[in-house]
Coordinates of C-alpha atoms and ligand atoms in Angstrom, one line a residue:
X183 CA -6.1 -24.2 16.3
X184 CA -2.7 -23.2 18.8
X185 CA -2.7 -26.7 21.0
X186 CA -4.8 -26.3 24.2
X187 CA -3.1 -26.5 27.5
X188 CA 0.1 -24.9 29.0
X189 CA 3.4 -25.0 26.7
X190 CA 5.9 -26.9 28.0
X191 CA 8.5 -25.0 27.4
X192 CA 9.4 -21.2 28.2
X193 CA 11.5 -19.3 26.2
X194 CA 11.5 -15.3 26.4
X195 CA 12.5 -15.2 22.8
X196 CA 8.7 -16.7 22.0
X197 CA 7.1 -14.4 24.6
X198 CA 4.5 -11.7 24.3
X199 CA 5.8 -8.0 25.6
X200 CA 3.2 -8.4 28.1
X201 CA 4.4 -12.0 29.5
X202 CA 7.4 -10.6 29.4
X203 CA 6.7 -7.7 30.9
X204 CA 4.6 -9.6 33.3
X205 CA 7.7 -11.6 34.1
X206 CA 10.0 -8.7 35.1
X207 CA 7.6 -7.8 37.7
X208 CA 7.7 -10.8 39.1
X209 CA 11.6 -11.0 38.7
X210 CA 12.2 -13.2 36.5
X211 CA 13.7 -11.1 33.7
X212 CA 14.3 -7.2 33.2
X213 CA 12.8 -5.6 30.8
X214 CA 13.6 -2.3 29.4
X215 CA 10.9 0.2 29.1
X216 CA 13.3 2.2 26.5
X217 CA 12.7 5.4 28.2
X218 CA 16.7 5.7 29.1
X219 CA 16.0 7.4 32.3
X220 CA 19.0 5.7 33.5
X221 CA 20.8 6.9 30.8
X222 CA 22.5 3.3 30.2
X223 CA 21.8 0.4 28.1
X224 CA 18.8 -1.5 29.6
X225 CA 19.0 -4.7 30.7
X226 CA 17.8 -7.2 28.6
X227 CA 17.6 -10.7 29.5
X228 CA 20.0 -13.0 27.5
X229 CA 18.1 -15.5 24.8
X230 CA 18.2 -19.0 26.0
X231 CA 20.2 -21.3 24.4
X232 CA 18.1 -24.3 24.6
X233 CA 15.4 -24.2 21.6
X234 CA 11.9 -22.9 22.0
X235 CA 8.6 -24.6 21.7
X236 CA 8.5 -24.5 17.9
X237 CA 9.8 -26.8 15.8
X238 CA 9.8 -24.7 12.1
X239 CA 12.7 -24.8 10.1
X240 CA 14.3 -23.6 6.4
X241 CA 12.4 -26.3 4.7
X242 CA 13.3 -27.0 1.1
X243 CA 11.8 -29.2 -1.3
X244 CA 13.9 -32.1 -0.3
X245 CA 12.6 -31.2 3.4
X246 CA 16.3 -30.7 4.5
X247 CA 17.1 -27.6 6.7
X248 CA 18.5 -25.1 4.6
X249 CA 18.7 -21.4 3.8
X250 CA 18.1 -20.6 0.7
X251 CA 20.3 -17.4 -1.6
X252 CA 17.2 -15.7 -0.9
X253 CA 16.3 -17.2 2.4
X254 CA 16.9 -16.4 5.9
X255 CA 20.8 -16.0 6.3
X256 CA 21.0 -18.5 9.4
X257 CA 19.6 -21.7 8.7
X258 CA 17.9 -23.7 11.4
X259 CA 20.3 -24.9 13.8
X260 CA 19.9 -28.4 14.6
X261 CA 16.0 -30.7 14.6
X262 CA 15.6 -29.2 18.4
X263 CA 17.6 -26.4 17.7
X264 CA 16.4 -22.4 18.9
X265 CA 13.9 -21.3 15.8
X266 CA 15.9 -18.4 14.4
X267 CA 13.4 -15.7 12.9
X268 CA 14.1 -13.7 10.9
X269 CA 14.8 -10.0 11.5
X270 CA 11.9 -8.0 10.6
X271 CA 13.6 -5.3 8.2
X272 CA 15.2 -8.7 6.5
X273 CA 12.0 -10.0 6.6
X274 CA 10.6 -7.1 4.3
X275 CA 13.8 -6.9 1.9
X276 CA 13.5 -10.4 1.4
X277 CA 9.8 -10.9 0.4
X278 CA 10.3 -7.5 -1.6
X279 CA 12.9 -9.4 -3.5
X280 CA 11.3 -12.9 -3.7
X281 CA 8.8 -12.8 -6.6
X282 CA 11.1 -12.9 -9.9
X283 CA 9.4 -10.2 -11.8
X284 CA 5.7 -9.0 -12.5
X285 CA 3.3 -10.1 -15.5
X286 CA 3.7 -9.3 -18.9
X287 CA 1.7 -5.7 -19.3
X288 CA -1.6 -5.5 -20.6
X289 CA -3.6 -2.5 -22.8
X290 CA -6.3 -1.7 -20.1
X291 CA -9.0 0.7 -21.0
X292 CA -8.6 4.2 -18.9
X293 CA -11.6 3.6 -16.9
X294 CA -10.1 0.3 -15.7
X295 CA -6.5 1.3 -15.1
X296 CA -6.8 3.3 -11.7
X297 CA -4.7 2.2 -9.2
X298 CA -2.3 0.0 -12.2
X299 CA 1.3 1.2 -12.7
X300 CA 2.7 2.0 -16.1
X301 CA 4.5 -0.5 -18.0
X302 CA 5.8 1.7 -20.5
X303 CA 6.7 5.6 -20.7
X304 CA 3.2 7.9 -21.5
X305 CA 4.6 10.1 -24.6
X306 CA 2.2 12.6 -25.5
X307 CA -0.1 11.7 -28.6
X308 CA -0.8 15.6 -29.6
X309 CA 0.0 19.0 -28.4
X310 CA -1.2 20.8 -25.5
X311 CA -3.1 22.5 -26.0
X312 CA -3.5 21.0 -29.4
X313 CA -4.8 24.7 -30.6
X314 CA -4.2 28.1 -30.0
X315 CA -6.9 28.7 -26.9
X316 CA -8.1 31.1 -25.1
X317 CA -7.7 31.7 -21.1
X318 CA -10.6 33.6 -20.7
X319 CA -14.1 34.7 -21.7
X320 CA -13.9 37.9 -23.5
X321 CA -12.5 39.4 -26.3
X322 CA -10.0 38.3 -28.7
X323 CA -8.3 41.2 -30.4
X324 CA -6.2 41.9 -33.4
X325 CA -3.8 45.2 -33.3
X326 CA -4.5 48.4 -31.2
X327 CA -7.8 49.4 -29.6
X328 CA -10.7 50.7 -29.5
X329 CA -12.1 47.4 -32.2
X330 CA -14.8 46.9 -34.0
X331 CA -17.0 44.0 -32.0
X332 CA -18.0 41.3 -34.8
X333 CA -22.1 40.5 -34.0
X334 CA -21.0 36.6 -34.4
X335 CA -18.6 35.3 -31.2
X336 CA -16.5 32.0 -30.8
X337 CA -17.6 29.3 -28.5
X338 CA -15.3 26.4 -27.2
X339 CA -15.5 23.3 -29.9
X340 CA -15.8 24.9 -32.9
X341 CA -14.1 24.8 -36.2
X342 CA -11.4 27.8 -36.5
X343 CA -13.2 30.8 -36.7
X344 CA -12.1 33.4 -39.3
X345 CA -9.2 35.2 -39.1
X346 CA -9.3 39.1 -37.8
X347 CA -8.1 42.0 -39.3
X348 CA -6.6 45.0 -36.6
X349 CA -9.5 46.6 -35.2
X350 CA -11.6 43.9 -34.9
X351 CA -12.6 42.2 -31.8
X352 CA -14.3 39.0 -31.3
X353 CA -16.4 37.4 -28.4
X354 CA -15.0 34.5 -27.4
X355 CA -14.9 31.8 -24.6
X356 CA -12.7 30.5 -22.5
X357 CA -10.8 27.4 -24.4
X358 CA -12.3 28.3 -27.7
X359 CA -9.6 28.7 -30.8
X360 CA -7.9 31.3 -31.2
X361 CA -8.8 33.2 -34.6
X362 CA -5.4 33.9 -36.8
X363 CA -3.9 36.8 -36.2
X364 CA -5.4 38.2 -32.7
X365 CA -3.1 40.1 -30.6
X366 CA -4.7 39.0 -27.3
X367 CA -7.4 37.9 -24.7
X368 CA -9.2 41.2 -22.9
X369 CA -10.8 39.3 -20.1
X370 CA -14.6 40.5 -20.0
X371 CA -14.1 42.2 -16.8
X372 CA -11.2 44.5 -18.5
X373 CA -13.0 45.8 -21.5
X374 CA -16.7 47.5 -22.2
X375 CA -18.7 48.5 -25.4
X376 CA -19.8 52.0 -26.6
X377 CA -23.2 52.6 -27.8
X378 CA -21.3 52.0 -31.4
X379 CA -20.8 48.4 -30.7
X380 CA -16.9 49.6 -30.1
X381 CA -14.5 48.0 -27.6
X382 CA -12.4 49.4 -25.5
X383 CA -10.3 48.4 -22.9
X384 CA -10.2 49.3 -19.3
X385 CA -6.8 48.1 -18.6
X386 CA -3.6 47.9 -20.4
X387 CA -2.8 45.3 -23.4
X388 CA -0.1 43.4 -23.0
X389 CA 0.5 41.3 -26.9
X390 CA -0.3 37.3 -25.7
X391 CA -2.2 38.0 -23.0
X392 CA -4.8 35.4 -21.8
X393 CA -3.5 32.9 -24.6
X394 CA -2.6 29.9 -24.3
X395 CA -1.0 28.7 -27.7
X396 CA -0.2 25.1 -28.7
X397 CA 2.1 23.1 -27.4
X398 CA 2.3 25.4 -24.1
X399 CA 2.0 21.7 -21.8
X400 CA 3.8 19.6 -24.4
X401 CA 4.8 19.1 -27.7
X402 CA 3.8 15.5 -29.4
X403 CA 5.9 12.8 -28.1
X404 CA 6.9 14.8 -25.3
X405 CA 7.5 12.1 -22.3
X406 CA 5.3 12.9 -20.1
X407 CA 4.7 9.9 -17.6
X408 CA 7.8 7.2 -16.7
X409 CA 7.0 3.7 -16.7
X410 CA 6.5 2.8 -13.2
X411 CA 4.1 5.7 -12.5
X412 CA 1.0 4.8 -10.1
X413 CA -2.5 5.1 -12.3
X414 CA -3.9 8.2 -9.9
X415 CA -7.0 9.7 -10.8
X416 CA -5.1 12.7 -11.8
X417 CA -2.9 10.0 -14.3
X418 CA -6.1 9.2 -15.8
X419 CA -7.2 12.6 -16.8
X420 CA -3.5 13.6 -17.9
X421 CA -3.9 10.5 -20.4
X422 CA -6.8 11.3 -21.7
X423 CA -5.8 15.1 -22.3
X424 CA -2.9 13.7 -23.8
X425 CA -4.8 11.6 -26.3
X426 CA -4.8 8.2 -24.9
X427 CA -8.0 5.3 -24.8
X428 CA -5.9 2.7 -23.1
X429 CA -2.7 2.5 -21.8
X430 CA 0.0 -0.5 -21.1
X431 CA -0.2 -1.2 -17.6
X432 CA 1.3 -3.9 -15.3
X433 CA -1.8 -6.6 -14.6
X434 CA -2.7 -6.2 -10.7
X435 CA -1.2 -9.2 -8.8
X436 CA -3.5 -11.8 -8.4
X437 CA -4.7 -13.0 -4.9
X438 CA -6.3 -16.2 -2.9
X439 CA -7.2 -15.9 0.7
X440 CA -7.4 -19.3 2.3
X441 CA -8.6 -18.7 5.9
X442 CA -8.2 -21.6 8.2
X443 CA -10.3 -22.7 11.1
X444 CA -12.6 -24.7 12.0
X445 CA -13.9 -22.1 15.3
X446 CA -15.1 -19.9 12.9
X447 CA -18.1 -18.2 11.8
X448 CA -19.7 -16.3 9.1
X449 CA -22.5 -14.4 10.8
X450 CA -24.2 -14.1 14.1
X451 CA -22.7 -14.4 17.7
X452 CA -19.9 -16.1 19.4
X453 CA -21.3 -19.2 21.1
X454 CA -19.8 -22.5 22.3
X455 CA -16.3 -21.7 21.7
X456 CA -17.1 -20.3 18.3
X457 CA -15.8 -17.1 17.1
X458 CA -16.3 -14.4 14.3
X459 CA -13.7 -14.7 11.7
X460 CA -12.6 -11.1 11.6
X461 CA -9.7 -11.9 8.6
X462 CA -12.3 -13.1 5.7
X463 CA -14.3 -9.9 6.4
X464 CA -11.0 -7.9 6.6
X465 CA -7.6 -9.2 4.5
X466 CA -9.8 -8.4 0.4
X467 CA -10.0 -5.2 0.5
X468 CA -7.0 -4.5 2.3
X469 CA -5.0 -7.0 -0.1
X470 CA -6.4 -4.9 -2.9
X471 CA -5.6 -1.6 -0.9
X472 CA -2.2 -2.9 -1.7
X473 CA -2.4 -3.6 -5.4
X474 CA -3.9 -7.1 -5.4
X475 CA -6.7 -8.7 -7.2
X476 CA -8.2 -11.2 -4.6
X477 CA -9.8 -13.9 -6.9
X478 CA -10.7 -15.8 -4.4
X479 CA -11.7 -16.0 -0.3
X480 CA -12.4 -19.9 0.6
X481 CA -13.0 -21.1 4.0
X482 CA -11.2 -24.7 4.7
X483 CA -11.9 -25.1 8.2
X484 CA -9.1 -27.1 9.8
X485 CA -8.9 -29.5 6.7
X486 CA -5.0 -30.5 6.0
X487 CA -6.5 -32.3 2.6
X488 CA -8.5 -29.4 1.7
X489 CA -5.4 -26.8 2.4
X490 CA -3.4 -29.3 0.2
X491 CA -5.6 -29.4 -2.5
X492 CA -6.8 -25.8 -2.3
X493 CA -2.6 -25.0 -2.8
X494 CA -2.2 -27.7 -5.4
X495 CA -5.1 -26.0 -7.8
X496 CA -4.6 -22.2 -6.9
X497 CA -3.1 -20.2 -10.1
X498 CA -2.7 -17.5 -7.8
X499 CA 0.5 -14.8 -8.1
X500 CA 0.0 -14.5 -4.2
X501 CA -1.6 -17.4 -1.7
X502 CA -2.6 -16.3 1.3
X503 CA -3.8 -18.3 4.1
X504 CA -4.6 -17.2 7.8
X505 CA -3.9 -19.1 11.1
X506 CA -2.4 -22.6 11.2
X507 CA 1.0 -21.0 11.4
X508 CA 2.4 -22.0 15.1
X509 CA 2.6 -25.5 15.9
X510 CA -0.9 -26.7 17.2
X511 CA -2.0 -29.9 16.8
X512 CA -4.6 -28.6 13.5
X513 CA -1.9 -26.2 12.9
X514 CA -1.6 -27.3 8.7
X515 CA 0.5 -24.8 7.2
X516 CA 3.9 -25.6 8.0
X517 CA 3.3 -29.9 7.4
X518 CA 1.5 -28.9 3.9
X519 CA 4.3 -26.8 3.1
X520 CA 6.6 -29.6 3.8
X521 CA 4.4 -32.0 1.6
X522 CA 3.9 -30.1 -1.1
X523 CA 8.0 -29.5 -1.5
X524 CA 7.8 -25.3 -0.6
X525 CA 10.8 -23.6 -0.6
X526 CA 10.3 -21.8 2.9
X527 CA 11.5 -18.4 2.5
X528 CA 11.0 -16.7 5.8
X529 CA 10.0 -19.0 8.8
X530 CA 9.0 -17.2 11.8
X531 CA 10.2 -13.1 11.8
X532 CA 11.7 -11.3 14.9
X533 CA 8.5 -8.9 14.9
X534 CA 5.5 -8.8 17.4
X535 CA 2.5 -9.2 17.3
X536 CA 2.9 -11.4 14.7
X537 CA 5.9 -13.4 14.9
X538 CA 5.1 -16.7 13.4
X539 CA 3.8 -15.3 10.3
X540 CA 6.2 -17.1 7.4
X541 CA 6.6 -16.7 3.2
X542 CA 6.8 -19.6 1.3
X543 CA 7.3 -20.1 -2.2
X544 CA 5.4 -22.8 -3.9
X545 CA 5.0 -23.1 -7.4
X546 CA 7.1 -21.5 -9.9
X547 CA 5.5 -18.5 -9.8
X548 CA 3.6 -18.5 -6.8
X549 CA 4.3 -17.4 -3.1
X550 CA 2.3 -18.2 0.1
X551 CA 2.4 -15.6 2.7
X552 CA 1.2 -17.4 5.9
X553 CA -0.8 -15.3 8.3
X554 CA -0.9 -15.6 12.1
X555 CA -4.3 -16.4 13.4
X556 CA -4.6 -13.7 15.7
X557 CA -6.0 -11.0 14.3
X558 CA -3.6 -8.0 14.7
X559 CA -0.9 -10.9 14.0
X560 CA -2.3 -10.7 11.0
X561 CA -2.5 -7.1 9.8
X562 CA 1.5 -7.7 11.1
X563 CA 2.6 -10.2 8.7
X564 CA 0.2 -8.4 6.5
X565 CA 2.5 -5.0 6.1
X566 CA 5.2 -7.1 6.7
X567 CA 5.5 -9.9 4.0
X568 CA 2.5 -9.3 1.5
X569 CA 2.9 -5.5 1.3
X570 CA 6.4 -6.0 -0.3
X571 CA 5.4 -8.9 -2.2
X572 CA 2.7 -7.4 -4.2
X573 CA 4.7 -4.0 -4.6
X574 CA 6.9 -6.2 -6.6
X575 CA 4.3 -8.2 -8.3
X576 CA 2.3 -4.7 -8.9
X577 CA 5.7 -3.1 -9.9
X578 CA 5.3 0.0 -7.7
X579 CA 8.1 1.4 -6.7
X580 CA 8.9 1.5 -2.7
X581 CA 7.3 4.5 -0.7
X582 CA 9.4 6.7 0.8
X583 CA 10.3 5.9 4.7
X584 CA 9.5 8.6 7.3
X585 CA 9.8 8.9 10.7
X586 CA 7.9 10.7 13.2
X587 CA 8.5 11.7 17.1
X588 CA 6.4 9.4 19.5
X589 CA 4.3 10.7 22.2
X590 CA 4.7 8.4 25.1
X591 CA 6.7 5.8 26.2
X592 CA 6.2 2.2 24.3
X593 CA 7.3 -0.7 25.9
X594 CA 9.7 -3.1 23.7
X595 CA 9.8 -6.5 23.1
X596 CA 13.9 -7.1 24.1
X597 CA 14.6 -8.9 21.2
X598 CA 12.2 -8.1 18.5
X599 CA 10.4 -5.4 17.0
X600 CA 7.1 -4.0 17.4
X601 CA 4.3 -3.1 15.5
X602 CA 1.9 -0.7 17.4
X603 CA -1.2 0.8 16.3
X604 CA -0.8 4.7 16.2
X605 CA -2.8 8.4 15.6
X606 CA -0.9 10.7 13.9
X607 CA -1.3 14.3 15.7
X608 CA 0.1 17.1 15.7
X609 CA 3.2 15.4 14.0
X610 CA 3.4 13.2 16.8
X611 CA 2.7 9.4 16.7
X612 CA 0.5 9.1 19.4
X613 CA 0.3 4.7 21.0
X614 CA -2.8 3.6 21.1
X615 CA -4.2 0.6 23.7
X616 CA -5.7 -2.5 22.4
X617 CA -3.2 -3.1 21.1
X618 CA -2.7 -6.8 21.6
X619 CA -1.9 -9.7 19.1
X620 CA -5.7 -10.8 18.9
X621 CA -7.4 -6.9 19.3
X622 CA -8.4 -5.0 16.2
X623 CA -10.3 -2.3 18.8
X624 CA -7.2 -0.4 18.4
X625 CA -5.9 -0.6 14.7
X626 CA -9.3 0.1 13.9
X627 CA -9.0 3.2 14.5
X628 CA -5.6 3.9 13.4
X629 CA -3.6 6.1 11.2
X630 CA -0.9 4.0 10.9
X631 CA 1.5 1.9 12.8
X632 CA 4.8 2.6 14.6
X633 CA 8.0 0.8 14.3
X634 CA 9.3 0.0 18.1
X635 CA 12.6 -0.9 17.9
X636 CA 13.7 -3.8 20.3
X637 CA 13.9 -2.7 23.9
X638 CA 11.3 -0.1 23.3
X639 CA 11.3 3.8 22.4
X640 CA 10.9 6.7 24.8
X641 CA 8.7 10.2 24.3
X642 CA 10.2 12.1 21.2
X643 CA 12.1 8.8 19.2
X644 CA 11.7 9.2 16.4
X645 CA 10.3 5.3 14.7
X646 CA 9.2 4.3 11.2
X647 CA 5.9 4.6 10.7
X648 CA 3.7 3.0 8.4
X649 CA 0.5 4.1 7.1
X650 CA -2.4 2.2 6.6
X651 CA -3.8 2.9 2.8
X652 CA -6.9 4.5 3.3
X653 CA -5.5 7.2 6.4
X654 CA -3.8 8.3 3.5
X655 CA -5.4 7.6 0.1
X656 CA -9.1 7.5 1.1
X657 CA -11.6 4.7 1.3
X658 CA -12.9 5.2 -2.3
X659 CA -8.9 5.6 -4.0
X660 CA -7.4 2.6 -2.4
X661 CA -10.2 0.3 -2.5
X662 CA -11.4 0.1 -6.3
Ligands
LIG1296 N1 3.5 -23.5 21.0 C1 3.3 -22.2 20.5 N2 2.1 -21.8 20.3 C2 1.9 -20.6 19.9 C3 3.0 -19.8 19.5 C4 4.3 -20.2 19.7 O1 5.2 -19.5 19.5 N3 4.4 -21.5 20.2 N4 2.7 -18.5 19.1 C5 1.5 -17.9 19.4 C6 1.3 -16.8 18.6 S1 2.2 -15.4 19.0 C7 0.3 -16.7 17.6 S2 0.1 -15.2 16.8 C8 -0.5 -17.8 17.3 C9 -0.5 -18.0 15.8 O2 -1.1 -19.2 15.7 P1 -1.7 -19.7 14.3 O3 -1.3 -18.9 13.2 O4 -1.5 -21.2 14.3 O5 -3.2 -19.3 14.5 P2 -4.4 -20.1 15.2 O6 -3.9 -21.0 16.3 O7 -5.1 -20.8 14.1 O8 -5.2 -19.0 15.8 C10 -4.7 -18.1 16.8 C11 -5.9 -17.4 17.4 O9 -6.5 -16.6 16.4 C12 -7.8 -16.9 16.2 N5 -8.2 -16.8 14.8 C13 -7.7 -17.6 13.9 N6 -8.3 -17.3 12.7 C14 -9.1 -16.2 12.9 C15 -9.9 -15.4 12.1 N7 -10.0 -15.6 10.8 N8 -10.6 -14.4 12.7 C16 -10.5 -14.2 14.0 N9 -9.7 -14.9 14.9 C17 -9.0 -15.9 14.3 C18 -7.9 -18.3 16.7 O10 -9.2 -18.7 17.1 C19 -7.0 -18.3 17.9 O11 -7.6 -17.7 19.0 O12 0.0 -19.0 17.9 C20 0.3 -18.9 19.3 N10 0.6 -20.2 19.7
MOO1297 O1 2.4 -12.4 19.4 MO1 1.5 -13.5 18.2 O2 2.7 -13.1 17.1 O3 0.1 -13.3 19.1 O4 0.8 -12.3 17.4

């Protein structure tokens, strides 16, 4: 869909790294390599004043150029005017910040709560344990040794056995109740039995031991959870324990993935200047690796009046289209936008791959997050714009930044950020290759990516990383 044939116009602000770097061989800018051998600031060539070849602006509903209180803080400069992106930590605040609030919450059963977050404290329903239990299998005893071994013992689920006088003893299993008045637990291992059926112990009985007694975990009502909380598996169990069938959660954000293009195909090979769409297969299961339920994937080739439509009918919390985003003659996004009266949030962000990725609100209640073509462009604006959206939507709470030291030497972009695929070894983030705006060879088999700040980093920065769901969750976690 990008318009065939040479751009017109140059401008190293719209440049790949490699162009870029490409050009500095050949002289025609300097471009830092950020490995501050020199010691000084690197050169960096200065941003052109004339404007680029895109033509995006701040459109508002009235299609005037304008920031908005949560748009981009520079508002397009003049028709031709350079395209002012927006920075990419901006970009991330902003679409963190753009959705209003989430859904009202919903009373979803525990086997369909996983991955939800909490709309409301979890108090505890009973105690626990909600009984006197034991720790062990064994014996439970009442006063000092050697005891009289009752022939009937007490097995977990049962009714409360009868109480014990002292001198008696009682077989009984681990998380079975606790007969009134027992003095402790003598694990089986620490006691034996004389030819009189008489107990005795083989070490040392300390009163309490191997008990647990009710309410050691939590009293009823005790808060145990805090709204907000992520439904883990471990979450799950901890509500049940605690008494719970359902619990109030925040409904998952829901999703539509429009992907754009009419060069591509569904199955089979590449042939006459056909390709595989790689985002169809790929943006569902990451969308819901990041809290979203994707109701929908729809294919609308290169149709303006289908993507018009398709936007006009959507109910969806979150739109998200792919390609169409630059400013190729089938490029629809920005021109349905426009008609439809979207309040463009962020237009174009300082961050490659990916730069002409853009958030858009259009409805009410309703964002578009508009995906560059290019694969890895994608996963970009991906992390960048609908990750923070749908942590809002989802009402999950930021994860905590780290950073880690890099390996080798990454080449910047001089202006913007980067996002590169990286391993993570040896708590080092280690580049990987392939990493170009249309390769996935490299992500694919990537922890997690690396923030390059402009001009580029240099072996043992330390950058931002950011992990991809399932490097750290698991495939089977993140994806249900
Ligand atoms: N005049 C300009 N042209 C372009 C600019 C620019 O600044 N000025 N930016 C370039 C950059 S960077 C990117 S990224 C792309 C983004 O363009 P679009 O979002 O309009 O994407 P398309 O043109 O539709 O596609 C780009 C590329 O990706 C392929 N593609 C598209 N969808 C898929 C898919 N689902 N699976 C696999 N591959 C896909 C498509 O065939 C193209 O090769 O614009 C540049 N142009
Ligand atoms: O540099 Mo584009 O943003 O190919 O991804």
């Amino acid at each position: 869909m990008t318009a065939p044939g040479k751009y017109e116009e140059v401008d190293l602000d719209d440049l790949d790294v490699e162009e870029a770097l490409a050009l500095a061989k050949e002289g025609g800018a300097q471009v830092p390599d950020g490995s501050g051998a020199t010691g000084g600031s690197p050169a960096v060539p200065q941003p052109s004043p004339r404007g680029g070849s895109r033509e995006h602006g701040q459109h508002t509903a009235d299609g005037t150029a304008a920031g908005t209180a949560d748009g981009p803080s520079r508002a397009h400069t003049a028709k031709h005017g350079h395209h002012r992106a927006t920075p990419w930590p901006e970009a991330r605040a902003l679409a963190g910040r753009a959705p209003r609030r989430p859904d009202a919450p919903v009373s979803v059963s525990l086997d369909a709560a996983l991955g939800l977050v909490l709309a409301a404290p979890l108090a505890a329903l009973t105690d626990l344990p909600s009984f006197d239990t034991s720790a062990m299998d064994g014996w439970a005893v009442a006063g000092p040794g050697p005891w009289d071994v009752r022939a009937e013992g007490v097995l977990a689920g049962h009714a409360e056995p009868e109480r014990l006088t002292d001198g008696e003893a009682v077989r009984i299993a681990t998380g079975a109740r606790i007969p009134q008045d027992v003095t402790a637990v003598i694990r089986s291992e620490h006691g034996r039995t004389d030819e009189k059926e008489r107990l005795h112990a083989t070490r040392e009985v300390v009163p309490g031991q191997d008990i647990r007694p009710r309410g050691q975990e939590c009293r009823s009502g005790d808060p145990l959870l805090q709204r907000g909380t992520v439904v883990t598996p471990a979450v799950l169990g901890l509500a049940a324990a605690a008494g719970y069938d359902t619990v109030s959660a925040l409904p998952r954000p829901r999703a539509e993935v429009l992907v754009l293009g009419d060069e591509l195909l569904t199955e089979g090979l590449p042939h006459d200047g056909l390709i595989r769409d790689a985002l169809g297969p790929m943006l569902p299961s990451w969308l819901r690796a990041l809290g979203a339920d994707v109701i929908a994937v729809r294919r609308l080739g290169d149709a303006a009046e289908a993507l018009r439509k398709a936007l006009k009918n959507s109910d969806a919390d979150l739109v998200v289209t792919t390609g169409g985003t630059a400013a190729g003659p089938v490029d629809h996004v920005h021109p349905t936008l426009r008609r439809i009266g979207a309040e463009l949030l962020v237009d174009g962000v300082k961050v490659r791959p990916g730069h002409p990725m853009l958030l858009a609100r259009t409805k009410e209640n309703q964002h578009l997050v508009g995906l560059p073509g290019n694969p890895l462009a994608a996963v970009s604006g991906l992390l960048t714009l609908a990750e923070p959206l749908l942590r809002t939507l989802a009402g999950r709470a930021a994860p905590e930044t780290y950073t880690l030291p890099l390996k080798e030497t990454v080449h910047g972009h001089p202006y913007d950020t980067r996002l590169i695929p990286v391993v993570l070894r040896e708590d080092r983030a280690v580049p990987l290759h392939y990493n170009g705006p249309a390769m996935l060879r490299g992500i694919a088999v990537a922890d997690a990516l690396a923030v390059v700040p402009p001009g580029g980093a240099r072996p043992g920065q330390e950058l931002e990383i950011l992990d991809l769901p399932w490097a750290t969750a698991g495939i089977g976690v993140c994806f249900t």
